[in-house]
Amino acid sequence: MSVSNVEDRMGLDNTLEEPGRRAPLIVGGNDFTSITEKVCGIVERPKPPKGWYVALGVSAMLMGMLFGLIGYLVLVGTGVWGLQIPVGWGFAIVNFVFWVGIGHAGTLISAILFLFRQKWRTSINRFAEAMTIFAVICAGVFPGIHVGRVWFAYWMFPLPNQMDMWPNFRSPLLWDVFAVSTYFTVSLLFWYLGMIPDLASLRDRAGTRVRQIVYGVLALGWRGANRHWQHYEKAYLLLAALATPLVLSVHSVVSMDFAVSQLPGWHTTIFPPYFVAGAIFSGFAMVVMLAVPAREWFGLKDVITLRHLENMNKVILATGSMVGYAYGMEFFIAWYSGNSFEGFAFLNRAMGPYAWAYWIMVSCNVITPQLFWVRKIRTSPWIMFFVVIFVNIGMWFERFVITVTSLSRDFLPSSWGYYSATWVDYGMLIGSFGLFFTLFLLFLRFGPMVAMAEVKTVLPEADPHHGQDEDHDHRELADEIGAPEDPVVVAGLKGAMPAGDKYGILVRFKSPAELMKAARKVRDAGFTRWDVHSPFPVHGMDRAMGLRSTKLPWLVLAGGITGCASAILLQWWTNAVDYPFLISGKPLFSLPANIPVAFELTILLAALATVGGVFMLMKLPRFHHPLFHSRRFRKVTDDRFFLCIKARDPKFDNEGTGAFVSTLGGDAAEWVEG
Amino acid sequence: MKDSIPTDVIQLGAAGSAMRMAALVVGVISLLGGWFLTGGGESGHDTFFRSYLVNFTFFLSIGLGALFFVMVGQLMRAGWNITVRRVAEGLASGLWMMMLLAVPVYLGRHSLFEWTHADVVAADPMLQHKAAWLNDNFFLIRLVAYFALWLLMTWYFTSRSTRQDVSGDPQLTLNMGKWAGPGVMLFAVTLSFASFDLLMSLAPHWYSTIFGVYYFAGAVVGSCAMLTLVVLIFQKMGKFGNLVNAEHYQDLGKLIFAFTVFWAYIGFSQYFLIWYANMPEETIWYLKRQTGQWTTVTLVLLFGHFMVPFLGLMSRHIKRNSVLLMLWASWMLLMHWLDMYWIVMPEFSAGVVPFGLADVLTFLGVGGIYLSGSLHFCCRHPLIPLEDPRLHEAIGFENA
């Protein structure tokens, strides 16, 4: 295995492909310490850059405008929008679908790229997930206000009410409620679970009491224990496996809002995968659009490298081409079907009164991304910035074209009409960007915008075998990091044994490789109550410690089965038994129409079981722990590695174990009080 | 490391040549047998060609899926799959034989496609509308074009890969990576239209925009299952040593699992949207498949092609167990074959599953000839691209 040497890591351009040798994902000579320093530094510095204040000010104003307009809408009624028969779905739905689509990139990066072992995801997944959460919030606003009487919005949920009615589970709009809320919940859990180790880094570095308490509470007492990492990594994998079909389902369900109808231009079988491709397309475009300025402002060019941007642009090219494929297929089948209404709907899109919107859509979505075939364009940050803006414009117009052109001219020419948006429509669209950017900018300032613990795992020195055969440059690096503070440790423990209760002995190491060696020794010595602590999961440590595999998957399976069964029961009982009513000729209990909600609840309960289960198995939150007495231990969320043998271990004896740990090769050791 | 690999581990040798010969002989005899045993005459030939089409589209999908596997691996710079990629290249090389095997499809078009009958078209305004697309000459031109493009891609990716065996030039990897992008795009378009022409136009009034994606999903399931099976068989014959191990099988199993779910997703999307909108011109296609004995086949597909393997392939222990994986790969191949059967046959046999000797013989016929093409490639080249610059990743990798 090739280990990149220091020179290679100093260069900032890592886009050159050399077959057989993976390019470094992090450049600029970064190590564990500098990654923590860089990312936490953004949150800890007293003042953010001026540009941040300006951006936040503008965004907050626009957000205020959005809320003002919502107030106006609620007071006056939906007449303030441009909705008019035949176009009963306008900007609100267009904006909803647009924002939900944007919200697809985050979980795709965290989940699907994780399953595909795409390690480059680590630098961008955190803020892409944040973006997902905020985009889904923006999306959720629109159907909420579209119902007109927002105070009845809770009717969308299957809650018993005095009229003894239940929601209609055969309606795609209800599936949306389940799909979007499940997606929001699971994305939030995924995001938060991933953030816990980084919140612990912020806690351990906190300079003020307030920060220490806030980040301390949010970190739930995380201490990087390998007995935690073991469950945590499994939970992460399971959540990724659950989120992957979930991502696909959400925009599929959104597409069904249109596609289950009989309206020409809406009813076409390719809609679900086509919408998903479009969502990923626009989501990645938004990630690139945010990443280009963010890496510039916050000095993260060596963490979010050109290679990351290039890879994302390739995804944009691929998904943009899938969208182009779907456009072409729709057009071909519109003709091939011989259905004159279908044929007209598509000719009308391309040549009717909304042709301008159609051609904006085609040129932005199909033609613009093809620019990314050119290497120069997909590796130049500011050029790609403009390309992806066009992609986002195009994807908004796609939803406009689908929604409005089909409605404005349906089967009967006598009912045709033309939809024009009002100033309130435009104001709300712009305002929703204000909401999105306000939330996003606040996150950049107060949260860890790069997943530090995950980025550390892709550094070459995170490999526990690193430096075993060609290790001298690594040794030099290690020497720079710091000479052992306590040379005494080789001879024994520093300081006196505590008079009161002892928790155990804590030994510090400088690298995962040393920690791994020590763990094997402790395992072989027959200790049972001990653990290692590290800033990131060390590959192969479970085996080195001799841990048994986690029981978490069984909990998740149980959660999934419960979700599926309860969803089917719920839909059967509410729609076929308790409040039976016929709708669109569907059977009272119609299994196909119940599958979307059954799927969503399966995922939701399985995900809740994953997160609930992992906290149960890790016995977190636990805000106080004896190890937190140690000042040295604060580095466990930064760049140091620890091994702790507890005094409760049956093999523990004061002198013998003290002598034993000094053979482990650590650079410091201490007694921890109980 | 490369020098330490004994050649008999990476060469099929005499056993391979014998298998190739056997496959070819079985193939040719079965096809001839099928032709004569179906009784001749108009209805006998109809039976033959319909069974032939099922098996043609089945083995075509395996060749195409393998081509996709090869191209997408190059496109994504995959490292894990290098040790099994040569076999996939072999399965894709079988497309050369599929080109020859496409000739009977064209010759038998009158037994298959309603729109090739002038009298039917004359009485049907809808078919007159579609005649610009669905006509003999254009059909032939398209078939030739599909195969020309597929074989161009197959030739490019196999010849560059085997050339690298000799030269070890990393530039070849870069070139393949570069052309894999346009290749995959071209592949998507040609495969979709081929599925429209060969399968969707069996019911010429019916249409579905997702149909190409459906055929693609099945093709990837089928080809990954076939790849797994062939690699397992070669390994049982003493090939590969430990260059292919549980890690690779687990990944192949993951692909089978993932595309089984993808197939279900696409199949559900198509069924569900048609079921919900309930428009007669679309539901007719499913109605045929929910009538009489076809209902059972539909349910077998639902459970056998999705629900049971979904549960069965989920565990990593099963994917890492060569016996169980071999069973699942065979099962998925069978289900993918049934899927093709279920697409083709209800158009000709309302309510009755006409399974018979012709199906078996054309399966052996098309399959034998196709596999002889694949084995021909596998015999001529080492089973592992030993000079691929990413080979060490495939050898060293572990599923976390």
mmCIF file of N, CA, C and O in Angstrom, chain A residues 271-335:
data_model
loop_
_atom_site.group_PDB
_atom_site.id
_atom_site.type_symbol
_atom_site.label_atom_id
_atom_site.label_comp_id
_atom_site.label_asym_id
_atom_site.label_seq_id
_atom_site.Cartn_x
_atom_site.Cartn_y
_atom_site.Cartn_z
ATOM 1 N N PHE A 271 -42.031 8.185 -13.802
ATOM 2 C CA PHE A 271 -41.931 9.298 -12.849
ATOM 3 C C PHE A 271 -41.121 8.993 -11.591
ATOM 4 O O PHE A 271 -40.268 9.790 -11.219
ATOM 5 N N PRO A 272 -41.360 7.874 -10.896
ATOM 6 C CA PRO A 272 -40.606 7.700 -9.633
ATOM 7 C C PRO A 272 -39.085 7.745 -9.792
ATOM 8 O O PRO A 272 -38.439 8.611 -9.177
ATOM 9 N N PRO A 273 -38.460 6.896 -10.622
ATOM 10 C CA PRO A 273 -36.999 7.005 -10.702
ATOM 11 C C PRO A 273 -36.530 8.319 -11.329
ATOM 12 O O PRO A 273 -35.472 8.831 -10.978
ATOM 13 N N TYR A 274 -37.347 8.846 -12.208
ATOM 14 C CA TYR A 274 -36.986 10.116 -12.858
ATOM 15 C C TYR A 274 -36.962 11.252 -11.835
ATOM 16 O O TYR A 274 -36.030 12.069 -11.803
ATOM 17 N N PHE A 275 -37.943 11.272 -10.953
ATOM 18 C CA PHE A 275 -37.944 12.302 -9.917
ATOM 19 C C PHE A 275 -36.767 12.123 -8.964
ATOM 20 O O PHE A 275 -36.182 13.091 -8.497
ATOM 21 N N VAL A 276 -36.440 10.876 -8.671
ATOM 22 C CA VAL A 276 -35.324 10.640 -7.747
ATOM 23 C C VAL A 276 -34.027 11.145 -8.373
ATOM 24 O O VAL A 276 -33.231 11.833 -7.727
ATOM 25 N N ALA A 277 -33.821 10.830 -9.653
ATOM 26 C CA ALA A 277 -32.605 11.298 -10.324
ATOM 27 C C ALA A 277 -32.563 12.820 -10.316
ATOM 28 O O ALA A 277 -31.516 13.425 -10.034
ATOM 29 N N GLY A 278 -33.693 13.443 -10.590
ATOM 30 C CA GLY A 278 -33.748 14.905 -10.594
ATOM 31 C C GLY A 278 -33.456 15.484 -9.222
ATOM 32 O O GLY A 278 -32.778 16.506 -9.091
ATOM 33 N N ALA A 279 -33.945 14.803 -8.185
ATOM 34 C CA ALA A 279 -33.731 15.297 -6.831
ATOM 35 C C ALA A 279 -32.251 15.248 -6.475
ATOM 36 O O ALA A 279 -31.695 16.199 -5.924
ATOM 37 N N ILE A 280 -31.595 14.142 -6.821
ATOM 38 C CA ILE A 280 -30.173 14.019 -6.512
ATOM 39 C C ILE A 280 -29.381 15.053 -7.304
ATOM 40 O O ILE A 280 -28.458 15.687 -6.798
ATOM 41 N N PHE A 281 -29.800 15.222 -8.523
ATOM 42 C CA PHE A 281 -29.195 16.214 -9.419
ATOM 43 C C PHE A 281 -29.237 17.606 -8.776
ATOM 44 O O PHE A 281 -28.205 18.269 -8.597
ATOM 45 N N SER A 282 -30.414 18.030 -8.362
ATOM 46 C CA SER A 282 -30.529 19.376 -7.808
ATOM 47 C C SER A 282 -29.881 19.451 -6.438
ATOM 48 O O SER A 282 -29.285 20.470 -6.077
ATOM 49 N N GLY A 283 -29.973 18.372 -5.670
ATOM 50 C CA GLY A 283 -29.373 18.375 -4.335
ATOM 51 C C GLY A 283 -27.868 18.550 -4.413
ATOM 52 O O GLY A 283 -27.283 19.352 -3.684
ATOM 53 N N PHE A 284 -27.235 17.803 -5.313
ATOM 54 C CA PHE A 284 -25.790 17.932 -5.452
ATOM 55 C C PHE A 284 -25.420 19.328 -5.959
ATOM 56 O O PHE A 284 -24.398 19.896 -5.552
ATOM 57 N N ALA A 285 -26.255 19.850 -6.852
ATOM 58 C CA ALA A 285 -25.973 21.201 -7.345
ATOM 59 C C ALA A 285 -25.963 22.180 -6.177
ATOM 60 O O ALA A 285 -25.103 23.061 -6.089
ATOM 61 N N MET A 286 -26.901 22.002 -5.249
ATOM 62 C CA MET A 286 -26.947 22.912 -4.103
ATOM 63 C C MET A 286 -25.732 22.695 -3.205
ATOM 64 O O MET A 286 -25.159 23.653 -2.689
ATOM 65 N N VAL A 287 -25.311 21.445 -3.029
ATOM 66 C CA VAL A 287 -24.136 21.200 -2.185
ATOM 67 C C VAL A 287 -22.910 21.887 -2.783
ATOM 68 O O VAL A 287 -22.150 22.550 -2.073
ATOM 69 N N VAL A 288 -22.743 21.766 -4.093
ATOM 70 C CA VAL A 288 -21.591 22.410 -4.731
ATOM 71 C C VAL A 288 -21.699 23.918 -4.591
ATOM 72 O O VAL A 288 -20.734 24.616 -4.277
ATOM 73 N N MET A 289 -22.919 24.418 -4.768
ATOM 74 C CA MET A 289 -23.113 25.859 -4.688
ATOM 75 C C MET A 289 -22.747 26.385 -3.298
ATOM 76 O O MET A 289 -22.209 27.472 -3.158
ATOM 77 N N LEU A 290 -23.033 25.604 -2.267
ATOM 78 C CA LEU A 290 -22.696 26.040 -0.909
ATOM 79 C C LEU A 290 -21.233 25.753 -0.582
ATOM 80 O O LEU A 290 -20.593 26.505 0.151
ATOM 81 N N ALA A 291 -20.710 24.658 -1.131
ATOM 82 C CA ALA A 291 -19.351 24.256 -0.759
ATOM 83 C C ALA A 291 -18.308 25.208 -1.325
ATOM 84 O O ALA A 291 -17.307 25.483 -0.666
ATOM 85 N N VAL A 292 -18.549 25.698 -2.532
ATOM 86 C CA VAL A 292 -17.522 26.535 -3.162
ATOM 87 C C VAL A 292 -17.235 27.779 -2.322
ATOM 88 O O VAL A 292 -16.076 28.022 -1.958
ATOM 89 N N PRO A 293 -18.250 28.574 -1.955
ATOM 90 C CA PRO A 293 -17.901 29.720 -1.093
ATOM 91 C C PRO A 293 -17.494 29.315 0.325
ATOM 92 O O PRO A 293 -16.596 29.924 0.890
ATOM 93 N N ALA A 294 -18.120 28.272 0.877
ATOM 94 C CA ALA A 294 -17.833 27.918 2.277
ATOM 95 C C ALA A 294 -16.371 27.520 2.452
ATOM 96 O O ALA A 294 -15.716 27.928 3.402
ATOM 97 N N ARG A 295 -15.838 26.733 1.526
ATOM 98 C CA ARG A 295 -14.449 26.289 1.689
ATOM 99 C C ARG A 295 -13.487 27.452 1.531
ATOM 100 O O ARG A 295 -12.406 27.481 2.110
ATOM 101 N N GLU A 296 -13.922 28.442 0.750
ATOM 102 C CA GLU A 296 -13.110 29.642 0.551
ATOM 103 C C GLU A 296 -13.106 30.498 1.829
ATOM 104 O O GLU A 296 -12.050 30.849 2.344
ATOM 105 N N TRP A 297 -14.285 30.788 2.350
ATOM 106 C CA TRP A 297 -14.404 31.660 3.520
ATOM 107 C C TRP A 297 -13.770 31.069 4.768
ATOM 108 O O TRP A 297 -13.177 31.757 5.557
ATOM 109 N N PHE A 298 -13.964 29.771 4.953
ATOM 110 C CA PHE A 298 -13.546 29.182 6.222
ATOM 111 C C PHE A 298 -12.211 28.448 6.111
ATOM 112 O O PHE A 298 -11.855 27.678 7.001
ATOM 113 N N GLY A 299 -11.503 28.670 5.007
ATOM 114 C CA GLY A 299 -10.168 28.080 4.879
ATOM 115 C C GLY A 299 -10.173 26.567 4.886
ATOM 116 O O GLY A 299 -9.380 25.932 5.571
ATOM 117 N N LEU A 300 -11.099 25.968 4.166
ATOM 118 C CA LEU A 300 -11.193 24.503 4.189
ATOM 119 C C LEU A 300 -10.820 23.885 2.847
ATOM 120 O O LEU A 300 -11.217 22.771 2.544
ATOM 121 N N LYS A 301 -10.018 24.622 2.062
ATOM 122 C CA LYS A 301 -9.710 24.105 0.729
ATOM 123 C C LYS A 301 -8.936 22.798 0.764
ATOM 124 O O LYS A 301 -8.945 22.051 -0.212
ATOM 125 N N ASP A 302 -8.237 22.549 1.859
ATOM 126 C CA ASP A 302 -7.467 21.310 1.930
ATOM 127 C C ASP A 302 -8.292 20.173 2.506
ATOM 128 O O ASP A 302 -7.846 19.032 2.543
ATOM 129 N N VAL A 303 -9.491 20.480 2.986
ATOM 130 C CA VAL A 303 -10.365 19.424 3.519
ATOM 131 C C VAL A 303 -11.471 19.108 2.513
ATOM 132 O O VAL A 303 -11.734 17.953 2.200
ATOM 133 N N ILE A 304 -12.104 20.173 2.017
ATOM 134 C CA ILE A 304 -13.054 19.980 0.911
ATOM 135 C C ILE A 304 -12.263 20.298 -0.351
ATOM 136 O O ILE A 304 -12.183 21.440 -0.786
ATOM 137 N N THR A 305 -11.637 19.283 -0.904
ATOM 138 C CA THR A 305 -10.643 19.519 -1.947
ATOM 139 C C THR A 305 -11.287 19.578 -3.324
ATOM 140 O O THR A 305 -12.480 19.318 -3.486
ATOM 141 N N LEU A 306 -10.446 19.891 -4.303
ATOM 142 C CA LEU A 306 -10.940 19.906 -5.677
ATOM 143 C C LEU A 306 -11.488 18.552 -6.079
ATOM 144 O O LEU A 306 -12.420 18.448 -6.875
ATOM 145 N N ARG A 307 -10.902 17.502 -5.534
ATOM 146 C CA ARG A 307 -11.378 16.172 -5.886
ATOM 147 C C ARG A 307 -12.814 15.956 -5.411
ATOM 148 O O ARG A 307 -13.621 15.343 -6.101
ATOM 149 N N HIS A 308 -13.116 16.472 -4.230
ATOM 150 C CA HIS A 308 -14.498 16.362 -3.745
ATOM 151 C C HIS A 308 -15.446 17.074 -4.699
ATOM 152 O O HIS A 308 -16.498 16.549 -5.052
ATOM 153 N N LEU A 309 -15.057 18.279 -5.089
ATOM 154 C CA LEU A 309 -15.924 19.046 -5.984
ATOM 155 C C LEU A 309 -16.062 18.329 -7.325
ATOM 156 O O LEU A 309 -17.156 18.224 -7.879
ATOM 157 N N GLU A 310 -14.936 17.810 -7.812
ATOM 158 C CA GLU A 310 -14.975 17.135 -9.109
ATOM 159 C C GLU A 310 -15.901 15.920 -9.050
ATOM 160 O O GLU A 310 -16.720 15.693 -9.949
ATOM 161 N N ASN A 311 -15.774 15.155 -7.977
ATOM 162 C CA ASN A 311 -16.638 13.975 -7.845
ATOM 163 C C ASN A 311 -18.111 14.371 -7.825
ATOM 164 O O ASN A 311 -18.945 13.720 -8.455
ATOM 165 N N MET A 312 -18.405 15.425 -7.091
ATOM 166 C CA MET A 312 -19.808 15.852 -7.040
ATOM 167 C C MET A 312 -20.286 16.285 -8.419
ATOM 168 O O MET A 312 -21.416 16.012 -8.812
ATOM 169 N N ASN A 313 -19.398 16.950 -9.151
ATOM 170 C CA ASN A 313 -19.795 17.377 -10.493
ATOM 171 C C ASN A 313 -20.041 16.195 -11.407
ATOM 172 O O ASN A 313 -20.886 16.244 -12.301
ATOM 173 N N LYS A 314 -19.296 15.128 -11.173
ATOM 174 C CA LYS A 314 -19.551 13.925 -11.975
ATOM 175 C C LYS A 314 -20.921 13.340 -11.639
ATOM 176 O O LYS A 314 -21.627 12.861 -12.532
ATOM 177 N N VAL A 315 -21.268 13.385 -10.358
ATOM 178 C CA VAL A 315 -22.608 12.908 -9.990
ATOM 179 C C VAL A 315 -23.664 13.784 -10.654
ATOM 180 O O VAL A 315 -24.687 13.293 -11.145
ATOM 181 N N ILE A 316 -23.403 15.083 -10.687
ATOM 182 C CA ILE A 316 -24.349 16.002 -11.333
ATOM 183 C C ILE A 316 -24.477 15.658 -12.818
ATOM 184 O O ILE A 316 -25.577 15.601 -13.370
ATOM 185 N N LEU A 317 -23.350 15.387 -13.446
ATOM 186 C CA LEU A 317 -23.381 15.019 -14.867
ATOM 187 C C LEU A 317 -24.182 13.731 -15.072
ATOM 188 O O LEU A 317 -25.028 13.637 -15.970
ATOM 189 N N ALA A 318 -23.935 12.750 -14.223
ATOM 190 C CA ALA A 318 -24.633 11.464 -14.382
ATOM 191 C C ALA A 318 -26.131 11.624 -14.161
ATOM 192 O O ALA A 318 -26.945 11.179 -14.980
ATOM 193 N N THR A 319 -26.514 12.284 -13.059
ATOM 194 C CA THR A 319 -27.943 12.394 -12.780
ATOM 195 C C THR A 319 -28.622 13.343 -13.762
ATOM 196 O O THR A 319 -29.770 13.120 -14.135
ATOM 197 N N GLY A 320 -27.898 14.377 -14.197
ATOM 198 C CA GLY A 320 -28.469 15.273 -15.207
ATOM 199 C C GLY A 320 -28.758 14.514 -16.493
ATOM 200 O O GLY A 320 -29.770 14.739 -17.154
ATOM 201 N N SER A 321 -27.872 13.578 -16.824
ATOM 202 C CA SER A 321 -28.112 12.791 -18.031
ATOM 203 C C SER A 321 -29.293 11.846 -17.843
ATOM 204 O O SER A 321 -30.049 11.590 -18.780
ATOM 205 N N MET A 322 -29.460 11.327 -16.613
ATOM 206 C CA MET A 322 -30.644 10.488 -16.357
ATOM 207 C C MET A 322 -31.917 11.302 -16.535
ATOM 208 O O MET A 322 -32.909 10.818 -17.084
ATOM 209 N N VAL A 323 -31.883 12.535 -16.058
ATOM 210 C CA VAL A 323 -33.052 13.404 -16.225
ATOM 211 C C VAL A 323 -33.306 13.626 -17.717
ATOM 212 O O VAL A 323 -34.443 13.562 -18.190
ATOM 213 N N GLY A 324 -32.233 13.846 -18.461
ATOM 214 C CA GLY A 324 -32.371 14.020 -19.904
ATOM 215 C C GLY A 324 -32.962 12.779 -20.560
ATOM 216 O O GLY A 324 -33.821 12.875 -21.445
ATOM 217 N N TYR A 325 -32.531 11.617 -20.097
ATOM 218 C CA TYR A 325 -33.077 10.345 -20.590
ATOM 219 C C TYR A 325 -34.587 10.305 -20.356
ATOM 220 O O TYR A 325 -35.357 9.936 -21.246
ATOM 221 N N ALA A 326 -34.993 10.711 -19.153
ATOM 222 C CA ALA A 326 -36.427 10.669 -18.839
ATOM 223 C C ALA A 326 -37.212 11.648 -19.712
ATOM 224 O O ALA A 326 -38.293 11.307 -20.204
ATOM 225 N N TYR A 327 -36.657 12.841 -19.911
ATOM 226 C CA TYR A 327 -37.347 13.791 -20.795
ATOM 227 C C TYR A 327 -37.553 13.170 -22.178
ATOM 228 O O TYR A 327 -38.624 13.263 -22.772
ATOM 229 N N GLY A 328 -36.482 12.555 -22.673
ATOM 230 C CA GLY A 328 -36.540 11.959 -24.010
ATOM 231 C C GLY A 328 -37.550 10.825 -24.064
ATOM 232 O O GLY A 328 -38.359 10.728 -25.000
ATOM 233 N N MET A 329 -37.521 9.971 -23.043
ATOM 234 C CA MET A 329 -38.432 8.835 -23.008
ATOM 235 C C MET A 329 -39.886 9.283 -22.984
ATOM 236 O O MET A 329 -40.740 8.734 -23.663
ATOM 237 N N GLU A 330 -40.146 10.312 -22.177
ATOM 238 C CA GLU A 330 -41.517 10.835 -22.099
ATOM 239 C C GLU A 330 -41.998 11.312 -23.463
ATOM 240 O O GLU A 330 -43.113 11.036 -23.867
ATOM 241 N N PHE A 331 -41.122 12.028 -24.128
ATOM 242 C CA PHE A 331 -41.496 12.550 -25.434
ATOM 243 C C PHE A 331 -41.726 11.424 -26.434
ATOM 244 O O PHE A 331 -42.704 11.422 -27.173
ATOM 245 N N PHE A 332 -40.801 10.452 -26.410
ATOM 246 C CA PHE A 332 -40.934 9.344 -27.354
ATOM 247 C C PHE A 332 -42.234 8.579 -27.110
ATOM 248 O O PHE A 332 -43.004 8.317 -28.033
ATOM 249 N N ILE A 333 -42.489 8.265 -25.846
ATOM 250 C CA ILE A 333 -43.678 7.460 -25.551
ATOM 251 C C ILE A 333 -44.952 8.271 -25.788
ATOM 252 O O ILE A 333 -45.984 7.719 -26.181
ATOM 253 N N ALA A 334 -44.870 9.586 -25.576
ATOM 254 C CA ALA A 334 -46.053 10.410 -25.852
ATOM 255 C C ALA A 334 -46.468 10.230 -27.314
ATOM 256 O O ALA A 334 -47.656 10.156 -27.631
ATOM 257 N N TRP A 335 -45.482 10.135 -28.177
ATOM 258 C CA TRP A 335 -45.814 9.896 -29.592
ATOM 259 C C TRP A 335 -46.160 8.425 -29.814
ATOM 260 O O TRP A 335 -47.180 8.102 -30.419
#
